[in-house]
Amino acid sequence: MSENQRRPITARRVILLLVVLAVLLVPIPTFHTPHSRDVVIDASQFEYSPPRLNINRGDTVNVTLNASDVVHGFFLDGYEIDSRVEPGISQKFTFTADRSGKFRYRCSVACGPLHPFMIGELVVGPNEPVWRASALAVVAAAAVLLGARKRRMA
Amino acid sequence: MKTMSRESPTDEKRFDVLGRMPRLRRMVLSRAFQPVLMLLLLAPFALAVTAGLLGTSAGNRNFGIVFVWIVWWALLMVLLVPGLGRFWCTVCPIPAPGEWIQRRGIIGGVAKLRTLGLRWPRRLRNMWLQNAGFLMLALFSTIILTRPSVSAAVIVGLTGTAVGMSLLFEKRTFCKYVCPIGGFIGLYSMVAPVELRVRDAQVCVDHRSKDCITGNENGYGCPWMVYPGKLDRNLDCGFCTECLKTCTMDNVVVNLRRPGTDLGKPVRGKRIDEAFKALIMLTCSIIYPAVLFGPWATVKAWAGIESLGGWLIYAAGFLAVTLVVMPGLFWLAVSRGQKRSCSGLTIRQAFNEYAHALIPLGLASWIAFSVGFALTNGSYALAAISDPLGWGWNLFGTREAGWTPYLSSTAPGIQAVILLCGLIFSVRTSLRVGFRHDPSGATTMQATSPVAVFLLACTLALLWLYLG
Amino acid sequence: MTGKMGNRAALVVLVLVLAGIPASIVGYQYWLRPALADHRVVDIAALVPENGGFSPDLIRVGVGETITLRFAADDVAHGIAIGPGLDIDLGQIDPGHVGEVTLTPDSPGVYTYYCNTWCSPNHWRMRGILEVVDPTAAGAVGAPPDPIIEALIAASVDIDAKPQLAEGISPDRPNGEQKLETVEVPPGLLDPTWRLSHTPAEGLVALQAQNPEVADDVLTDVTAYLWSEPTPTVEIKELFAKNCAACHGELGAGDGPAATSTLETPVAFADVAWFRRGDIWYAKIRRGGMGTDMPNFGTLFTIEETRLLVDYLWSLSFGES
């Protein structure tokens, strides 16, 4: 490959790098004032109700956790909150949703065969990770396609 | 990237592993190499089956579930297949009893085989049975993954089938054409950076006695019914190392290579079975996280066979998506690309060839799935090793080790990176196929971009399942 | 390693692995382990009653004999306890775990081991009997008579009669405490035994007779205060939470998570308190409610615990929480 051919590739790479950095780092503005929210979560074999919780970043979440059939647990990914709840005795805890993204809550007390898959989702919005990752996927696919336009691959 | 743009893949650098590591070479060349590894693996295998049949029905405290579906599965999908290709097939104990009966011995038994040695019917010499077997397991996977006794029954069933087939049919017919696990290991082993090949194919052509097929005093003829001289992709090779032992010309080597070298090569014959294997595996890797890790309890209950009606809905949906919807969408993508290309491929051929592009993303998707499951539930292994049957034993003092998800805040990020790598790898593979049929590159973009869009759509769906 | 020798060695290893591993597991668990123990070890499987409850559910042990009970939960978490006289609480045992206790009972009797964590709609059926027999004493051991229940039966009180509902009564307990000094309380109302066998409604009537000039709502408050007088202890609140709340609700409103699965809607204490006698509550707790899903707790709670529980029910009824 000659010097002439290498230059435009380098320029392209710089542009690609800038685009990737932009996708990863451009701040997403939010116009949300944090407030306190009360949430009741019911655990039963093998589901949580609600199965998916949407809250805004910065909110303070007051959780009341109930179990309706057998002993269950509640482990929140990312926030590492763990709680154990038995039917009739509710549990209360509070946390501040200071990280955006999706965090699964999972049963932490074996409760039957499907226990490992007893999962709910807390989405702290705006869900920056998924948007950035998706944009990155589009950029990656486009970059490989366009970058290969004149390259012999096989 | 650099190697790709500057060198043609055929003369790519390869690293002869055994040539540089004489001690390893001596081990591999010993006839005891594979049997000893199998025997070693038979111990946890026997423990897993015993625990599954007799131990607690709480899967998370049963060695038979924890060490099969968390530890082994994660090792297989995250390390062994992407790193060493078919190496699991080298050590897998499932065909061992059958093979040793065939050979009337474990280490270098007699040459006369105790088997009917029937040949496998020509119509079945493809991956369709493996596809069907995998789909069968997949339909019941929610049960198999969570019920120790069912899990043990499946393992015993596979082993029994392997023994039965060893008595009837020649060599590793079970592994090559029936084993539902061997099917996807073979498919994804094409990504691995390790291969067993001949140094110089001409040496094989000129070699009269073909010991690699007939076997000799140093080893058996290829149990996988492969002629090493024509071996050009990992899918066909069971990595049993016999040809390394039997080759009198020192022509068989184990290479380190650039990952994915087997992908995008010309597909011989009508291998729509392999294309479907790739589609089924990719589709399952999307359905699994949705069903098992998703918040939709109804679907989970269907998959868990809480009612027959629910399961039938699930099974119908599952099969429709894996066998009709996804293949249909992929067909549309390929045919749309071919309409605007001058490759001269029929859509059928193009379908089979471009299916290779699904392999890296499919593997990445399985790695992401397995990483998530292993990080979340890997801590169960500590307790299960001390109390394998949930009987209150405490062999290593770790019985009370609790359930602790590892890296729960970084796991989604790790999964996203894995998926993005898979996407890039897959799009590049589709381009490699495209360029091979269109050396000028004039219409490659047109032919490939619909496939790339299909791959991107799958990736976005996965990203939303894991992060969204 | 090649040749006959290696082959034979491999065969030995194969047999050791395939037969030896299962054999040593079973041999250790069912033969060696009991053989090594210097006293009897009983393995008890703990499953929800739908799947068999406790098995075995009857264990006989001699007075002075040392025995180890190993409870293995297999399906969901169970709380394992042994009732009055032995007073053992092993806490919750999660599936796949084993909880064990070694004891040497020194007095003959019938003790109940039971699940004290809600585990299924039939949770309360999950019980077993530990019978401690004295080989020297003849005759079966019977439960000692319960004076309060005997008295009810002697007075022909229908323990299972449907309670009258007291609608719209929400007395102000703190107000009752303040006003206590200003009213004249008949001696009966100050006697816990009298209160136990009378309804608050009857108490109110007695108060009204003594204090005709005082407003009814003040007397209502005072009655409520008197009936719920002893401040419930933490232990008794816990007893209620563990054994009663799943049906009757955390605050006794009849709205526990299992309330929908019972034959009749569980009693909300505030609704029936005004026309309910404490000894009937006592009897219901100890012997269960006939024709309802109210289980009997007579073998699980001591008489004293039951009395305190009844007091706590009044507190729940009259707004103490």
mmCIF file of C-alpha atoms in Angstrom, chain B residues 3 48 50 79 93 134 138 159 206 243-244 342 361 386 389 408 446 456:
data_model
loop_
_atom_site.group_PDB
_atom_site.id
_atom_site.type_symbol
_atom_site.label_atom_id
_atom_site.label_comp_id
_atom_site.label_asym_id
_atom_site.label_seq_id
_atom_site.Cartn_x
_atom_site.Cartn_y
_atom_site.Cartn_z
ATOM 1 C CA THR B 3 -3.413 -7.603 8.913
ATOM 2 C CA ALA B 48 -23.255 -34.042 38.647
ATOM 3 C CA THR B 50 -25.544 -38.404 41.140
ATOM 4 C CA LEU B 79 -13.659 -19.405 27.272
ATOM 5 C CA PRO B 93 -17.029 -37.569 28.682
ATOM 6 C CA PHE B 134 -30.944 -28.385 20.023
ATOM 7 C CA ALA B 138 -34.222 -25.307 23.909
ATOM 8 C CA THR B 159 -24.756 -40.559 27.214
ATOM 9 C CA ASP B 206 1.168 -38.069 -2.185
ATOM 10 C CA CYS B 243 -4.258 -37.767 13.362
ATOM 11 C CA LEU B 244 -1.438 -35.963 15.137
ATOM 12 C CA CYS B 342 -23.628 -8.700 -9.798
ATOM 13 C CA LEU B 361 -22.632 -12.024 16.377
ATOM 14 C CA SER B 386 -18.864 -27.973 49.739
ATOM 15 C CA LEU B 389 -26.202 -32.514 47.089
ATOM 16 C CA SER B 408 -23.710 -6.221 38.920
ATOM 17 C CA GLN B 446 -25.310 -3.115 -2.296
ATOM 18 C CA LEU B 456 -27.495 -4.322 13.226
#
